[in-house]
Amino acid sequence: MAIATVNPATGVTEKEFPPHDAAEVDERIGEAHAAYLALHETDFAQRAGWMRAAADILESEADELARIMTTEMGKPLRQAKAEALKCAKNMRFYADHAEGFLADEPLEDASAVGASRAYARYQPLGVVLAVMPWNFPMWQVVRFAAPALMAGNTGLLKHASNVPQTALYLDTLFERGGFPAGSFRALLIGSREVEAVIRDARVTAVTLTGSEPAGRSVASIAGSEVKKSVLELGGSDPFIVLPSADLDSAVATAVTARIQNNGQSCIAAKRFLVHAEVYEEFAGKFAERFRALTVGDPLDESTDVGPVATASGRDDLAELVDDAVAKGATVLAGGAAIDGPGWFYQPTVLADLTDEMRIVLEETFGPVASLYRFENRAEAVRIANQTTFGLSSAVWTQDAEEEAYFVRELQAGAVFVNGMTVSYPELPFGGIKASGYGRELAAEGIREFMNVKTVWKA
Ligand code: NAP
């Protein structure tokens, strides 16, 4: 795949970038390694100062950066700006909290292990490779980079090939804040070149956010090198609505949860499971809202839904919908690609789904929602848990006992009650099953790429 900005709203290639050759990659890994050694001599306060300065720069450039993101992957401009500002918030969060999250953890009863003193110390591992997706081209990267740099690790970024301008912006951002040169370096390489980087002795770990096949490949290479990996992969999150829910609020939130980022979010609600008692009302209101969404130029402030980010992504989406319709699904809204330049797809709602349809088990990455009717909570849990994914979930109920049941039974890395899944710097984020392993954000995120060094003293 060429490393290029191809505007998904027009299909026009706006900028191409020559890939880095092996010598350039080697030099950049060397820079990241040298920066790691330099960071070893710094303390939290110094790094926090640089991180806050980088956050200030990012905030002051958020408008320009938002336009780059929208041009590269098509998200509505106001969502792109919100993403940039959220990154700055995350950077400040780790500037404020890294030292506390990584403080020595003393064992209170050291005598139990025959010691006068025993504690765990968190120390950085070194250079970490981040293989990242295009869908939140800033946020996915910064939620790794900010804790990594605050911990004293350094980062190499292999970004998705369709967001090179965002990658190059990130290549200099932390250095502009004051971090040593090379603390965070972008590699303009294709996915085939990732293996050699993982196997490089100067690289100690890898994190990948992206699809399941990419995750399997990267993790197996890392495993063969005995290097730590974290995987944030796909999702097909359920959004479950019980009769006691505030239905209008559930419908409004459900629409946002499905179409934000043009429907291309790992934690988007993708399957809507509604109790039979309120199914007809929910389905009617939900489909009506879908039909009223404004699809168009993502640079236009009034646009709700922009294009799918790539031509192949739109084809994949269309195939899933066509397969379901051919096997008897009912189309309550949309159902087809939109003719004309760019890769637009109608906001779509499908109902009457049966198990032989691919859409029941596969991830839909675009503005397509699937509706399911259930009769009782055990059936809701069965449908919710039937995919191989386990990223997040949402449940809408006013009943405390029902809430406790779903929190216990849903196979997912998170449950949001009477709301939609959102990632926050303050909360651990990640999945189970084929959605991956490891956590980002909060204290758990910064501790992933650390040596937990046990210290024992007689
Ligand atoms: P993708 O095709 O897997 O690409 C992600 C990154 O991996 C890109 O940098 C890509 O490079 C690289 N890559 C692809 N195949 C590779 C391989 N075999 N070896 C090494 N690197 C490889 O995924 P995507 O289409 O960009 O993103 C969508 C997917 O990401 C969805 O499944 C979504 O749910 C998931 N996602 C998960 C999270 C989460 O936190 N759990 C967050 C966001 C997205 P190229 O671009 O050069 O191919």
Coordinates of N, CA and C and ligand atoms in Angstrom, one line a residue, residues 1-3 130-136 140 143 158-162 189-195 198 208-215 217-218 221 231-235 264-267 270 363 365 389 391 429-431 435 440, ligand 1:
M1 N 0.9 -1.2 0.0 CA 0.0 0.0 0.0 C 0.9 1.2 0.0
A2 N 0.6 2.2 -0.9 CA 1.4 3.4 -0.9 C 1.2 4.2 0.4
I3 N 2.3 4.9 0.7 CA 2.1 5.8 1.9 C 1.7 7.1 1.4
A130 N 5.1 1.0 18.2 CA 3.6 1.2 18.2 C 3.2 1.1 16.8
V131 N 2.4 0.0 16.5 CA 1.8 -0.1 15.2 C 0.3 0.3 15.3
M132 N 0.0 1.4 14.6 CA -1.3 2.1 14.9 C -2.2 2.2 13.7
P133 N -3.6 2.3 14.0 CA -4.6 2.4 12.9 C -4.9 3.9 12.6
W134 N -5.6 4.0 11.5 CA -6.0 5.4 11.0 C -7.2 5.9 11.7
N135 N -8.0 5.1 12.4 CA -9.4 5.6 12.7 C -9.4 6.7 13.7
F136 N -8.6 6.7 14.7 CA -8.3 7.9 15.6 C -6.8 8.1 15.5
Q140 N -5.2 7.3 19.2 CA -4.6 6.0 19.4 C -3.1 6.1 19.7
R143 N -2.4 8.0 23.2 CA -2.7 7.3 24.5 C -1.6 6.3 24.8
K158 N 4.8 3.0 13.8 CA 4.5 2.6 12.4 C 3.0 2.9 12.3
H159 N 2.7 4.0 11.6 CA 1.3 4.4 11.5 C 0.7 3.8 10.3
A160 N -0.6 3.8 10.2 CA -1.3 3.3 9.0 C -0.9 4.1 7.8
S161 N -0.8 3.4 6.7 CA -0.2 4.0 5.5 C -1.0 5.2 5.0
N162 N -2.3 5.3 5.4 CA -3.1 6.4 4.8 C -3.2 7.6 5.7
I189 N 6.9 3.1 6.8 CA 7.2 1.8 6.3 C 5.8 1.1 6.1
G190 N 5.9 0.1 5.2 CA 4.7 -0.8 5.0 C 4.6 -1.8 6.1
S191 N 3.5 -2.6 6.1 CA 3.3 -3.6 7.2 C 4.4 -4.7 7.0
R192 N 4.9 -5.0 5.8 CA 5.8 -6.0 5.7 C 7.2 -5.7 6.4
E193 N 7.5 -4.5 6.5 CA 8.7 -4.1 7.2 C 8.7 -4.1 8.7
V194 N 7.5 -4.4 9.2 CA 7.3 -4.3 10.7 C 8.1 -5.5 11.4
E195 N 8.2 -6.6 10.7 CA 8.8 -7.8 11.4 C 10.3 -7.5 11.7
I198 N 10.5 -5.3 14.8 CA 10.3 -6.1 16.1 C 11.5 -6.9 16.4
L208 N 0.1 -3.0 19.4 CA -0.6 -2.8 18.1 C -2.1 -2.6 18.4
T209 N -2.6 -1.5 17.7 CA -4.0 -1.3 17.7 C -4.4 -1.4 16.3
G210 N -5.3 -2.3 16.0 CA -5.8 -2.6 14.6 C -6.6 -3.8 14.5
S211 N -6.5 -4.5 13.4 CA -7.4 -5.6 13.1 C -6.8 -6.9 13.7
E212 N -7.6 -7.9 13.8 CA -7.2 -9.2 14.4 C -6.1 -9.8 13.6
P213 N -6.2 -9.9 12.3 CA -5.0 -10.5 11.6 C -3.7 -9.8 11.8
A214 N -3.7 -8.5 11.8 CA -2.5 -7.8 12.1 C -2.0 -8.1 13.5
G215 N -2.9 -8.1 14.4 CA -2.5 -8.4 15.8 C -1.9 -9.8 16.0
S217 N -0.4 -11.5 13.7 CA 1.0 -11.6 13.1 C 2.0 -10.9 14.0
V218 N 1.7 -9.7 14.4 CA 2.7 -9.0 15.2 C 3.0 -9.7 16.6
I221 N 5.3 -12.7 16.1 CA 6.7 -12.4 15.9 C 7.3 -11.9 17.2
L231 N -2.1 -5.9 22.7 CA -3.0 -5.9 21.5 C -4.3 -5.2 21.8
E232 N -4.7 -4.2 21.0 CA -6.0 -3.6 21.0 C -6.6 -3.8 19.7
L233 N -7.5 -4.8 19.6 CA -8.0 -5.2 18.3 C -9.5 -4.8 18.1
G234 N -10.1 -5.5 17.2 CA -11.5 -5.1 16.9 C -12.5 -5.3 17.9
G235 N -13.7 -4.9 17.6 CA -14.8 -5.2 18.6 C -16.2 -5.2 17.8
Q264 N -16.6 4.2 12.4 CA -15.4 3.4 12.4 C -14.6 3.5 13.7
S265 N -15.2 3.1 14.8 CA -14.6 3.1 16.1 C -14.6 1.7 16.6
C266 N -13.5 1.2 17.2 CA -13.4 -0.1 17.8 C -14.5 -0.3 18.8
I267 N -14.7 0.8 19.6 CA -15.7 0.7 20.7 C -17.0 1.2 20.4
K270 N -22.2 -1.8 18.0 CA -22.4 -2.3 16.6 C -23.7 -3.1 16.6
E363 N -17.2 -7.8 12.5 CA -17.2 -6.4 12.8 C -17.6 -5.6 11.6
F365 N -17.4 -2.0 10.1 CA -16.6 -0.8 10.3 C -17.1 0.3 9.4
F389 N -15.3 -11.4 19.7 CA -14.7 -10.2 20.3 C -15.2 -10.0 21.7
L391 N -14.6 -6.5 23.5 CA -14.0 -5.2 23.8 C -14.8 -4.4 24.9
F429 N -8.4 0.7 29.7 CA -9.1 0.5 28.4 C -8.5 -0.8 27.8
G430 N -9.3 -1.7 27.3 CA -8.8 -2.8 26.6 C -9.8 -4.0 26.5
G431 N -9.4 -5.0 25.8 CA -10.4 -6.1 25.6 C -10.0 -7.4 26.1
S435 N -10.5 -9.5 21.0 CA -10.3 -8.0 21.0 C -8.9 -7.7 21.6
E440 N -4.6 -0.1 28.1 CA -4.0 1.2 28.0 C -4.8 2.2 28.9
Ligands
NAP1 P1 -5.2 -2.8 10.3 O1 -5.4 -3.0 8.8 O2 -4.9 -4.0 11.1 O3 -4.0 -1.7 10.4 C1 -3.6 -1.3 11.6 C2 -2.1 -1.1 11.6 O4 -1.4 -2.3 11.4 C3 -1.6 -0.2 10.4 O5 -0.5 0.5 10.7 C4 -1.3 -1.3 9.4 O6 -0.3 -0.8 8.4 C5 -0.6 -2.3 10.2 N1 -0.7 -3.7 9.7 C6 -1.6 -4.3 9.0 N2 -1.3 -5.6 8.8 C7 -0.1 -5.8 9.4 C8 0.7 -7.0 9.5 N3 0.4 -8.1 9.0 N4 1.8 -6.8 10.2 C9 2.2 -5.6 10.8 N5 1.4 -4.5 10.7 C10 0.3 -4.6 10.0 O7 -6.5 -2.1 10.9 P2 -7.2 -0.8 10.4 O8 -8.1 -1.2 9.3 O9 -6.2 0.3 10.2 O10 -8.0 -0.4 11.7 C11 -9.3 -0.9 11.9 C12 -9.2 -2.0 13.0 O11 -8.6 -1.5 14.2 C13 -10.6 -2.4 13.4 O12 -10.7 -3.8 13.6 C14 -10.8 -1.7 14.7 O13 -11.8 -2.3 15.6 C15 -9.4 -1.8 15.3 N6 -9.2 -0.8 16.3 C16 -9.1 -1.3 17.6 C17 -8.9 -0.4 18.7 C18 -8.8 -0.8 20.1 O14 -8.4 0.0 20.9 N7 -9.1 -2.0 20.5 C19 -8.9 1.0 18.4 C20 -9.0 1.4 17.1 C21 -9.2 0.5 16.1 P3 -0.8 -0.5 6.9 O15 -1.7 0.7 7.0 O16 0.5 -0.1 6.2 O17 -1.5 -1.7 6.4

